Amino acid sequence: TVAADATNTSYEFMAEGASCTTSCASWGACPGTIVATTSTFVKNNAALDYALVKLPTNPTATYGFLQLRSSGATLNERIYIPQHPAAWGKKIAMTNGTANATISSLSAAPCSGGTADLGYNADTQGGSSGSPVLGYSDNLVVGLHHCGTCPNRAVPIQAVITSLGTSLPAGALPGGGGDTVAPTAAITAPASGATVSGTVTVSATGSDAVGVTRMEIYIDGALVSSNTSSTSISFSWNTTTAANGSHTLSARAYDAAGNVGTSASRTVTVSNTTLPPSQLLLNPGFESGNVNWTAPAGVITSSTSQAARTGSWKAWMGGNGSAVTETMYQSVAIPASATTATLSFWIRIATAETTTSTAYDTLKVEVRSSTGTLLATLATYSNLNKSTTYSQKSFNLAAYKGQTVRVQMVAVEDSSLATSFVIDDTALNVQ
């Protein structure tokens, strides 16, 4: 066979009668289940009359599998041959017509070149070439039937094992054996020693005598991408998320036997221009007065009753000593290209409340959509957080990049004992 034949072949399992009396003696009789309509060619040998292919799915959990006897057949041992002569349903050749089928020769003349064949007499039928010859005592494959003359002949399975070499599938031999050779893997891009910036494609390839089942890409030892049943893999790496400097790329390739091949490491240098943060809020320190922010009259103020952190103006929320709700917000568009977005402000809380356990007056810091839908409450402060000095608070808003959001603060006081939430020097820095 060749690769094109493997690609265009269907694979049918359990084509057999419901019982021993069911007749399957015609082309396509007693059909089974087609589990694949294509395969991957692995290796063949015309003289030994075999071809090895790999199916896209593993049917062994449903249908089981045969194993090979590495020592081969022994003279006079009893054998049997499951066969599908001329595409009939399964028939099992067990006798020579009068007695059990046995190996009569270990050195019969070969049918198609190669080594000496096994010789036996069994009631096989035409079209059964390639059927496994099984030892009756252990059900292991000792040969591949390929001649129907007298005596019948089979390729010794030891010759097939030797020919397959590292392509021998895992589990083909009792107690292990099979493929022990790891695949190879290699990073193909970017070039070793390259200086990279922005988004770059990291590519790798793998190869294996039997087949690659999975590939992976690692950056600085961390898995960033994987796939299955492919001999190549690519990953779009946004290098702006990595620190400038040296980084290590590597790849791994896996095969069905569990062997793993790791590529040589490739070092590249990330060099992205680091821009200073861009501040998105307008009138962030309130020094322009009551502009750019939406707030009740008197909230943004230069009153000397509450000191600003810097300058003269600040946002003084609460401080009424009565049941009042005050809301202040500014809408801002966070660029989709931002890699960081940090909201910060300074706050001082003065209160006439004396409790140490009950939050009577509160200030919530919120992120809302452009239409006012609450997206997140970043923090809640209260009279319990009173302080004599300003402290800075900061919050990560990177989750909202590419959106226009409201940065909103809501102060709620109860009916007595004022609590003042004084805010200054706000910022929403993005990079």
Tab-separated table of C-alpha atoms in Angstrom:
chain	number	residue	atom	x	y	z
A	1	THR	CA	0.000	0.000	0.000
A	2	VAL	CA	0.956	3.647	-0.269
A	3	ALA	CA	-0.171	6.748	1.580
A	4	ALA	CA	-2.959	7.453	-0.914
A	5	ASP	CA	-4.376	3.933	-0.479
A	6	ALA	CA	-4.406	4.354	3.303
A	7	THR	CA	-6.204	7.670	3.013
A	8	ASN	CA	-8.957	6.163	0.845
A	9	THR	CA	-9.584	2.926	2.744
A	10	SER	CA	-12.474	2.194	5.120
A	11	TYR	CA	-11.918	0.070	8.244
A	12	GLU	CA	-14.673	-2.285	9.388
A	13	PHE	CA	-14.764	-4.202	12.681
A	14	MET	CA	-16.875	-7.147	13.913
A	15	ALA	CA	-18.138	-8.294	10.499
A	16	GLU	CA	-19.447	-11.640	11.740
A	17	GLY	CA	-22.596	-13.667	12.136
A	18	ALA	CA	-24.847	-13.449	15.152
A	19	SER	CA	-24.173	-17.141	15.876
A	20	CYS	CA	-22.155	-20.063	14.532
A	21	THR	CA	-25.072	-21.090	12.322
A	22	THR	CA	-25.453	-17.698	10.639
A	23	SER	CA	-24.400	-17.831	6.997
A	24	CYS	CA	-22.021	-15.030	5.978
A	25	ALA	CA	-20.826	-16.704	2.773
A	26	SER	CA	-21.144	-13.784	0.343
A	27	TRP	CA	-19.448	-10.524	-0.423
A	28	GLY	CA	-20.193	-7.961	2.327
A	29	ALA	CA	-22.375	-10.385	4.310
A	30	CYS	CA	-22.795	-9.920	8.062
A	31	PRO	CA	-21.493	-6.342	8.025
A	32	GLY	CA	-19.809	-4.886	11.072
A	33	THR	CA	-19.127	-1.281	12.076
A	34	ILE	CA	-17.020	1.070	9.984
A	35	VAL	CA	-14.959	2.955	12.546
A	36	ALA	CA	-12.819	4.966	10.115
A	37	THR	CA	-12.876	5.927	6.454
A	38	THR	CA	-9.263	7.013	6.305
A	39	SER	CA	-5.923	6.310	7.944
A	40	THR	CA	-2.325	7.425	8.048
A	41	PHE	CA	0.222	5.228	6.297
A	42	VAL	CA	3.109	4.230	8.573
A	43	LYS	CA	5.138	1.433	6.925
A	44	ASN	CA	4.878	-1.541	4.590
A	45	ASN	CA	6.908	-4.436	3.176
A	46	ALA	CA	5.662	-6.203	0.060
A	47	ALA	CA	7.906	-9.253	0.522
A	48	LEU	CA	6.565	-9.752	4.043
A	49	ASP	CA	3.019	-8.984	2.896
A	50	TYR	CA	2.143	-6.380	5.524
A	51	ALA	CA	1.159	-2.742	5.772
A	52	LEU	CA	0.918	-0.728	9.008
A	53	VAL	CA	-1.515	2.181	9.204
A	54	LYS	CA	-2.740	4.405	12.018
A	55	LEU	CA	-6.469	5.076	12.424
A	56	PRO	CA	-7.704	8.547	13.404
A	57	THR	CA	-9.520	7.054	16.403
A	58	ASN	CA	-8.481	4.265	18.772
A	59	PRO	CA	-10.986	1.359	18.575
A	60	THR	CA	-9.175	-0.962	20.998
A	61	ALA	CA	-11.368	-0.079	23.970
A	62	THR	CA	-14.371	-1.425	22.047
A	63	TYR	CA	-12.894	-4.221	19.966
A	64	GLY	CA	-9.697	-5.214	21.762
A	65	PHE	CA	-6.421	-5.980	19.984
A	66	LEU	CA	-4.033	-8.793	19.117
A	67	GLN	CA	-0.455	-9.079	20.332
A	68	LEU	CA	2.543	-10.633	18.614
A	69	ARG	CA	4.678	-13.514	19.879
A	70	SER	CA	8.254	-12.282	19.560
A	71	SER	CA	9.643	-15.833	19.719
A	72	GLY	CA	7.457	-16.904	16.803
A	73	ALA	CA	5.760	-20.245	16.146
A	74	THR	CA	6.922	-23.626	17.358
A	75	LEU	CA	6.870	-26.807	15.308
A	76	ASN	CA	3.670	-28.885	15.629
A	77	GLU	CA	1.848	-26.310	17.755
A	78	ARG	CA	-1.886	-25.974	17.221
A	79	ILE	CA	-3.039	-22.820	15.402
A	80	TYR	CA	-6.200	-21.143	14.137
A	81	ILE	CA	-6.818	-18.368	11.604
A	82	PRO	CA	-9.670	-15.824	11.810
A	83	GLN	CA	-10.314	-14.717	8.222
A	84	HIS	CA	-12.661	-12.770	5.958
A	85	PRO	CA	-12.327	-14.706	2.683
A	86	ALA	CA	-13.439	-12.648	-0.335
A	87	ALA	CA	-14.998	-10.045	1.997
A	88	TRP	CA	-17.339	-12.579	3.656
A	89	GLY	CA	-18.243	-12.325	7.310
A	90	LYS	CA	-15.730	-13.837	9.702
A	91	LYS	CA	-14.778	-17.526	9.307
A	92	ILE	CA	-12.251	-19.255	11.539
A	93	ALA	CA	-9.969	-21.916	10.045
A	94	MET	CA	-9.176	-24.428	12.797
A	95	THR	CA	-8.663	-27.772	11.066
A	96	ASN	CA	-7.160	-29.285	7.956
A	97	GLY	CA	-10.415	-31.090	7.267
A	98	THR	CA	-9.754	-34.078	9.506
A	99	ALA	CA	-7.529	-32.860	12.339
A	100	ASN	CA	-6.549	-29.697	14.141
A	101	ALA	CA	-4.436	-27.275	12.120
A	102	THR	CA	-0.811	-27.280	13.291
A	103	ILE	CA	2.524	-25.799	12.242
A	104	SER	CA	4.195	-28.433	10.071
A	105	SER	CA	7.281	-26.459	9.016
A	106	LEU	CA	9.324	-23.509	10.194
A	107	SER	CA	11.266	-23.286	6.933
A	108	ALA	CA	8.757	-23.570	4.119
A	109	ALA	CA	9.664	-21.972	0.803
A	110	PRO	CA	8.606	-18.282	0.906
A	111	CYS	CA	5.697	-17.210	-1.285
A	112	SER	CA	6.953	-13.732	-2.128
A	113	GLY	CA	10.602	-13.514	-1.212
A	114	GLY	CA	11.950	-12.626	2.178
A	115	THR	CA	12.667	-15.200	4.834
A	116	ALA	CA	11.459	-18.797	5.050
A	117	ASP	CA	7.712	-19.133	5.681
A	118	LEU	CA	5.749	-21.110	8.209
A	119	GLY	CA	4.048	-24.176	6.740
A	120	TYR	CA	0.659	-25.626	7.835
A	121	ASN	CA	-2.503	-27.193	6.453
A	122	ALA	CA	-5.730	-25.369	7.371
A	123	ASP	CA	-9.121	-24.978	5.749
A	124	THR	CA	-8.552	-21.384	4.630
A	125	GLN	CA	-10.360	-19.913	1.629
A	126	GLY	CA	-9.250	-17.598	-1.162
A	127	GLY	CA	-9.022	-13.930	-0.299
A	128	SER	CA	-7.729	-14.505	3.217
A	129	SER	CA	-4.203	-13.225	2.661
A	130	GLY	CA	-3.023	-11.097	5.574
A	131	SER	CA	-5.112	-12.922	8.189
A	132	PRO	CA	-3.345	-13.500	11.510
A	133	VAL	CA	-2.162	-17.009	12.342
A	134	LEU	CA	-2.750	-17.420	16.065
A	135	GLY	CA	-1.212	-19.840	18.505
A	136	TYR	CA	-4.041	-21.855	20.043
A	137	SER	CA	-2.336	-21.979	23.447
A	138	ASP	CA	-1.897	-18.230	23.997
A	139	ASN	CA	-3.865	-16.480	21.199
A	140	LEU	CA	-0.743	-14.604	20.125
A	141	VAL	CA	0.010	-13.879	16.462
A	142	VAL	CA	2.771	-16.151	15.179
A	143	GLY	CA	2.447	-15.383	11.447
A	144	LEU	CA	0.587	-13.604	8.639
A	145	HIS	CA	-1.241	-16.003	6.286
A	146	HIS	CA	-0.394	-15.299	2.639
A	147	CYS	CA	-0.446	-18.518	0.596
A	148	GLY	CA	-3.299	-20.968	0.140
A	149	THR	CA	-1.325	-23.740	-1.557
A	150	CYS	CA	-0.488	-27.022	0.140
A	151	PRO	CA	0.932	-26.530	2.577
A	152	ASN	CA	-0.485	-23.125	3.438
A	153	ARG	CA	2.214	-20.644	4.270
A	154	ALA	CA	2.584	-17.582	6.487
A	155	VAL	CA	5.183	-14.884	7.034
A	156	PRO	CA	6.844	-15.563	10.430
A	157	ILE	CA	5.846	-12.789	12.787
A	158	GLN	CA	9.457	-12.367	13.970
A	159	ALA	CA	10.310	-11.104	10.476
A	160	VAL	CA	7.525	-8.527	10.673
A	161	ILE	CA	8.644	-7.366	14.132
A	162	THR	CA	12.206	-6.932	12.883
A	163	SER	CA	11.043	-5.095	9.775
A	164	LEU	CA	8.862	-2.693	11.755
A	165	GLY	CA	11.693	-1.754	14.099
A	166	THR	CA	10.867	1.480	15.898
A	167	SER	CA	7.498	1.611	14.121
A	168	LEU	CA	6.240	-1.342	16.179
A	169	PRO	CA	3.185	0.019	18.043
A	170	ALA	CA	3.182	0.274	21.801
A	171	GLY	CA	1.615	-2.794	23.391
A	172	ALA	CA	2.256	-4.964	20.336
A	173	LEU	CA	4.232	-7.427	22.454
A	174	PRO	CA	3.049	-9.001	25.729
A	175	GLY	CA	4.531	-7.272	28.745
A	176	GLY	CA	5.352	-4.071	26.867
A	177	GLY	CA	7.788	-3.596	24.058
A	178	GLY	CA	6.873	-1.699	20.956
A	179	ASP	CA	7.799	1.858	20.200
A	180	THR	CA	10.385	3.232	22.621
A	181	VAL	CA	11.802	5.959	20.390
A	182	ALA	CA	10.749	9.502	21.246
A	183	PRO	CA	9.543	11.893	18.546
A	184	THR	CA	11.675	14.846	17.542
A	185	ALA	CA	10.551	18.448	17.999
A	186	ALA	CA	11.991	21.736	16.818
A	187	ILE	CA	11.140	25.431	17.098
A	188	THR	CA	11.056	26.825	13.557
A	189	ALA	CA	10.209	30.488	14.260
A	190	PRO	CA	11.260	33.014	15.383
A	191	ALA	CA	14.969	32.583	14.692
A	192	SER	CA	17.316	31.885	17.559
A	193	GLY	CA	18.697	35.134	18.927
A	194	ALA	CA	15.988	37.219	17.248
A	195	THR	CA	14.747	40.463	18.766
A	196	VAL	CA	10.949	40.503	18.787
A	197	SER	CA	8.218	42.991	19.633
A	198	GLY	CA	4.451	43.283	19.366
A	199	THR	CA	2.712	40.049	18.344
A	200	VAL	CA	4.898	37.358	16.784
A	201	THR	CA	4.190	33.810	15.631
A	202	VAL	CA	5.978	31.008	17.452
A	203	SER	CA	6.030	27.849	15.298
A	204	ALA	CA	7.267	24.310	15.863
A	205	THR	CA	7.279	20.980	14.052
A	206	GLY	CA	7.453	17.366	15.208
A	207	SER	CA	8.093	14.000	13.605
A	208	ASP	CA	7.876	10.365	14.668
A	209	ALA	CA	8.308	7.004	12.956
A	210	VAL	CA	4.766	5.993	13.958
A	211	GLY	CA	2.989	9.288	14.371
A	212	VAL	CA	2.816	12.452	16.475
A	213	THR	CA	-0.257	12.553	18.721
A	214	ARG	CA	0.236	15.922	20.420
A	215	MET	CA	2.436	19.000	20.205
A	216	GLU	CA	3.044	21.757	22.744
A	217	ILE	CA	4.789	25.144	22.826
A	218	TYR	CA	6.405	26.504	25.991
A	219	ILE	CA	7.600	30.040	26.763
A	220	ASP	CA	9.915	30.342	29.743
A	221	GLY	CA	8.850	26.843	30.787
A	222	ALA	CA	5.119	27.651	30.810
A	223	LEU	CA	2.748	25.817	28.442
A	224	VAL	CA	1.086	28.352	26.108
A	225	SER	CA	-0.379	26.201	23.310
A	226	SER	CA	-1.116	22.554	22.443
A	227	ASN	CA	-2.880	20.543	19.758
A	228	THR	CA	-3.531	16.914	18.848
A	229	SER	CA	-2.759	14.691	15.869
A	230	SER	CA	-0.621	17.272	14.090
A	231	THR	CA	3.057	17.513	13.222
A	232	SER	CA	3.100	21.317	13.445
A	233	ILE	CA	1.852	23.994	15.807
A	234	SER	CA	1.775	27.806	15.886
A	235	PHE	CA	1.053	30.328	18.629
A	236	SER	CA	0.471	34.091	18.363
A	237	TRP	CA	2.560	35.554	21.184
A	238	ASN	CA	1.703	39.052	22.369
A	239	THR	CA	5.156	40.015	23.583
A	240	THR	CA	3.865	43.209	25.208
A	241	THR	CA	2.634	40.997	28.049
A	242	ALA	CA	6.224	39.830	28.683
A	243	ALA	CA	9.033	41.820	30.242
A	244	ASN	CA	11.675	43.241	27.958
A	245	GLY	CA	14.697	40.969	27.903
A	246	SER	CA	15.642	37.362	27.210
A	247	HIS	CA	12.986	34.631	26.941
A	248	THR	CA	13.258	30.909	26.173
A	249	LEU	CA	11.088	29.027	23.662
A	250	SER	CA	10.753	25.246	23.439
A	251	ALA	CA	8.417	22.609	22.004
A	252	ARG	CA	7.422	19.043	22.828
A	253	ALA	CA	6.081	16.257	20.621
A	254	TYR	CA	4.295	13.137	21.907
A	255	ASP	CA	3.531	9.770	20.292
A	256	ALA	CA	0.913	7.116	21.013
A	257	ALA	CA	3.376	5.083	23.092
A	258	GLY	CA	3.799	7.975	25.519
A	259	ASN	CA	7.281	8.877	24.323
A	260	VAL	CA	8.048	12.597	24.530
A	261	GLY	CA	10.549	14.536	22.468
A	262	THR	CA	11.663	18.003	23.612
A	263	SER	CA	13.190	20.509	21.242
A	264	ALA	CA	16.397	22.384	21.803
A	265	SER	CA	15.678	25.655	23.590
A	266	ARG	CA	15.648	28.821	21.521
A	267	THR	CA	16.353	32.197	23.093
A	268	VAL	CA	14.849	35.454	21.821
A	269	THR	CA	14.943	39.001	23.142
A	270	VAL	CA	11.736	40.935	23.705
A	271	SER	CA	12.130	44.648	23.088
A	272	ASN	CA	8.955	46.708	23.249
A	273	THR	CA	8.865	50.467	23.644
A	274	THR	CA	7.452	51.225	27.062
A	275	LEU	CA	5.276	54.307	26.881
A	276	PRO	CA	4.460	56.380	29.959
A	277	PRO	CA	0.975	55.794	31.312
A	278	SER	CA	-1.842	57.717	29.667
A	279	GLN	CA	-4.286	59.344	32.117
A	280	LEU	CA	-7.879	59.142	30.841
A	281	LEU	CA	-9.935	61.019	33.444
A	282	LEU	CA	-10.670	64.679	32.810
A	283	ASN	CA	-10.313	67.192	35.625
A	284	PRO	CA	-8.853	64.386	37.799
A	285	GLY	CA	-7.901	66.704	40.703
A	286	PHE	CA	-11.100	68.799	40.458
A	287	GLU	CA	-9.049	72.011	40.136
A	288	SER	CA	-11.167	73.097	37.135
A	289	GLY	CA	-14.231	73.170	39.348
A	290	ASN	CA	-17.503	71.392	38.706
A	291	VAL	CA	-16.773	70.272	35.108
A	292	ASN	CA	-16.287	66.914	33.381
A	293	TRP	CA	-17.802	65.069	36.323
A	294	THR	CA	-21.537	64.568	36.821
A	295	ALA	CA	-22.267	65.376	40.462
A	296	PRO	CA	-24.814	67.242	42.628
A	297	ALA	CA	-24.154	70.922	43.216
A	298	GLY	CA	-21.676	71.497	45.997
A	299	VAL	CA	-19.990	68.092	45.859
A	300	ILE	CA	-17.036	69.380	43.854
A	301	THR	CA	-15.938	72.282	45.987
A	302	SER	CA	-13.107	74.521	47.141
A	303	SER	CA	-14.591	74.941	50.611
A	304	THR	CA	-11.974	75.231	53.305
A	305	SER	CA	-14.111	73.233	55.744
A	306	GLN	CA	-12.529	70.062	54.329
A	307	ALA	CA	-8.961	70.335	53.068
A	308	ALA	CA	-7.968	69.114	49.624
A	309	ARG	CA	-5.005	66.773	49.365
A	310	THR	CA	-3.416	68.993	46.722
A	311	GLY	CA	-4.605	72.325	45.378
A	312	SER	CA	-7.887	73.794	46.601
A	313	TRP	CA	-10.605	71.665	45.016
A	314	LYS	CA	-11.805	68.162	45.880
A	315	ALA	CA	-14.994	66.090	45.845
A	316	TRP	CA	-16.714	66.255	49.229
A	317	MET	CA	-19.388	63.551	49.340
A	318	GLY	CA	-21.659	63.151	52.341
A	319	GLY	CA	-21.119	65.363	55.359
A	320	ASN	CA	-24.807	66.274	55.543
A	321	GLY	CA	-25.903	64.596	58.769
A	322	SER	CA	-29.223	63.667	57.139
A	323	ALA	CA	-30.609	60.925	54.917
A	324	VAL	CA	-29.026	61.837	51.570
A	325	THR	CA	-27.664	59.865	48.577
A	326	GLU	CA	-25.077	61.585	46.360
A	327	THR	CA	-23.744	60.145	43.111
A	328	MET	CA	-20.700	61.342	41.171
A	329	TYR	CA	-19.397	59.783	37.945
A	330	GLN	CA	-17.404	60.304	34.757
A	331	SER	CA	-17.659	58.231	31.560
A	332	VAL	CA	-14.397	57.097	30.023
A	333	ALA	CA	-13.403	54.913	27.063
A	334	ILE	CA	-10.677	52.380	27.880
A	335	PRO	CA	-8.745	51.510	24.679
A	336	ALA	CA	-8.949	47.916	23.478
A	337	SER	CA	-5.176	48.022	22.966
A	338	ALA	CA	-4.494	48.737	26.637
A	339	THR	CA	-2.413	46.168	28.448
A	340	THR	CA	-3.035	47.741	31.868
A	341	ALA	CA	-5.777	50.020	33.207
A	342	THR	CA	-5.596	51.218	36.803
A	343	LEU	CA	-8.091	53.433	38.594
A	344	SER	CA	-6.721	55.284	41.627
A	345	PHE	CA	-7.781	58.056	43.990
A	346	TRP	CA	-6.973	59.478	47.413
A	347	ILE	CA	-9.627	59.468	50.146
A	348	ARG	CA	-10.036	60.791	53.692
A	349	ILE	CA	-13.050	59.863	55.832
A	350	ALA	CA	-14.198	62.077	58.719
A	351	THR	CA	-17.225	61.097	60.813
A	352	ALA	CA	-19.283	62.122	63.808
A	353	GLU	CA	-20.366	58.517	64.296
A	354	THR	CA	-18.928	56.891	67.425
A	355	THR	CA	-19.749	53.249	66.747
A	356	THR	CA	-16.955	50.775	66.112
A	357	SER	CA	-19.198	48.057	64.690
A	358	THR	CA	-21.986	49.494	62.493
A	359	ALA	CA	-21.588	51.037	59.020
A	360	TYR	CA	-24.242	53.733	59.105
A	361	ASP	CA	-22.838	55.835	56.236
A	362	THR	CA	-21.209	54.319	53.137
A	363	LEU	CA	-19.366	55.197	49.934
A	364	LYS	CA	-19.414	52.655	47.117
A	365	VAL	CA	-16.893	52.744	44.267
A	366	GLU	CA	-18.503	51.254	41.145
A	367	VAL	CA	-17.920	50.492	37.500
A	368	ARG	CA	-21.029	50.806	35.375
A	369	SER	CA	-21.776	50.495	31.676
A	370	SER	CA	-22.293	53.600	29.548
A	371	THR	CA	-26.042	53.147	30.115
A	372	GLY	CA	-25.695	52.806	33.875
A	373	THR	CA	-25.821	49.046	34.364
A	374	LEU	CA	-23.734	47.976	37.351
A	375	LEU	CA	-20.713	45.965	36.216
A	376	ALA	CA	-18.779	45.773	39.476
A	377	THR	CA	-18.578	47.263	42.951
A	378	LEU	CA	-14.868	47.800	43.480
A	379	ALA	CA	-15.001	48.770	47.163
A	380	THR	CA	-17.282	49.981	49.942
A	381	TYR	CA	-16.034	52.398	52.602
A	382	SER	CA	-17.941	53.584	55.688
A	383	ASN	CA	-17.758	55.544	58.880
A	384	LEU	CA	-15.820	52.544	60.252
A	385	ASN	CA	-12.913	53.499	57.955
A	386	LYS	CA	-12.470	57.008	59.385
A	387	SER	CA	-9.023	58.537	59.117
A	388	THR	CA	-7.240	61.814	59.742
A	389	THR	CA	-5.078	61.629	56.595
A	390	TYR	CA	-5.574	60.782	52.947
A	391	SER	CA	-4.792	57.256	51.727
A	392	GLN	CA	-4.538	56.070	48.126
A	393	LYS	CA	-6.741	53.302	46.723
A	394	SER	CA	-6.237	51.569	43.360
A	395	PHE	CA	-8.158	49.048	41.277
A	396	ASN	CA	-7.470	47.035	38.118
A	397	LEU	CA	-9.889	47.902	35.291
A	398	ALA	CA	-8.144	45.923	32.526
A	399	ALA	CA	-11.204	43.676	32.284
A	400	TYR	CA	-13.095	46.628	30.766
A	401	LYS	CA	-10.665	47.530	27.975
A	402	GLY	CA	-12.448	48.181	24.705
A	403	GLN	CA	-15.488	49.519	26.600
A	404	THR	CA	-16.859	52.896	27.603
A	405	VAL	CA	-17.625	52.726	31.324
A	406	ARG	CA	-18.719	55.003	34.132
A	407	VAL	CA	-16.356	55.404	37.051
A	408	GLN	CA	-18.926	56.098	39.759
A	409	MET	CA	-18.996	56.850	43.467
A	410	VAL	CA	-22.184	56.712	45.551
A	411	ALA	CA	-22.358	58.147	49.080
A	412	VAL	CA	-25.317	57.189	51.299
A	413	GLU	CA	-25.859	58.795	54.713
A	414	ASP	CA	-28.437	57.958	57.339
A	415	SER	CA	-30.549	60.511	59.173
A	416	SER	CA	-28.033	61.704	61.725
A	417	LEU	CA	-24.339	62.158	62.549
A	418	ALA	CA	-22.505	63.198	59.385
A	419	THR	CA	-19.770	61.242	57.646
A	420	SER	CA	-17.656	63.068	55.037
A	421	PHE	CA	-15.971	61.131	52.213
A	422	VAL	CA	-13.381	63.532	50.736
A	423	ILE	CA	-11.826	62.428	47.431
A	424	ASP	CA	-8.946	64.010	45.506
A	425	ASP	CA	-6.332	63.346	42.837
A	426	THR	CA	-8.133	60.651	40.843
A	427	ALA	CA	-6.548	58.885	37.847
A	428	LEU	CA	-7.250	56.163	35.348
A	429	ASN	CA	-3.852	55.247	33.908
A	430	VAL	CA	-3.546	52.933	30.904
A	431	GLN	CA	-0.599	51.548	28.990
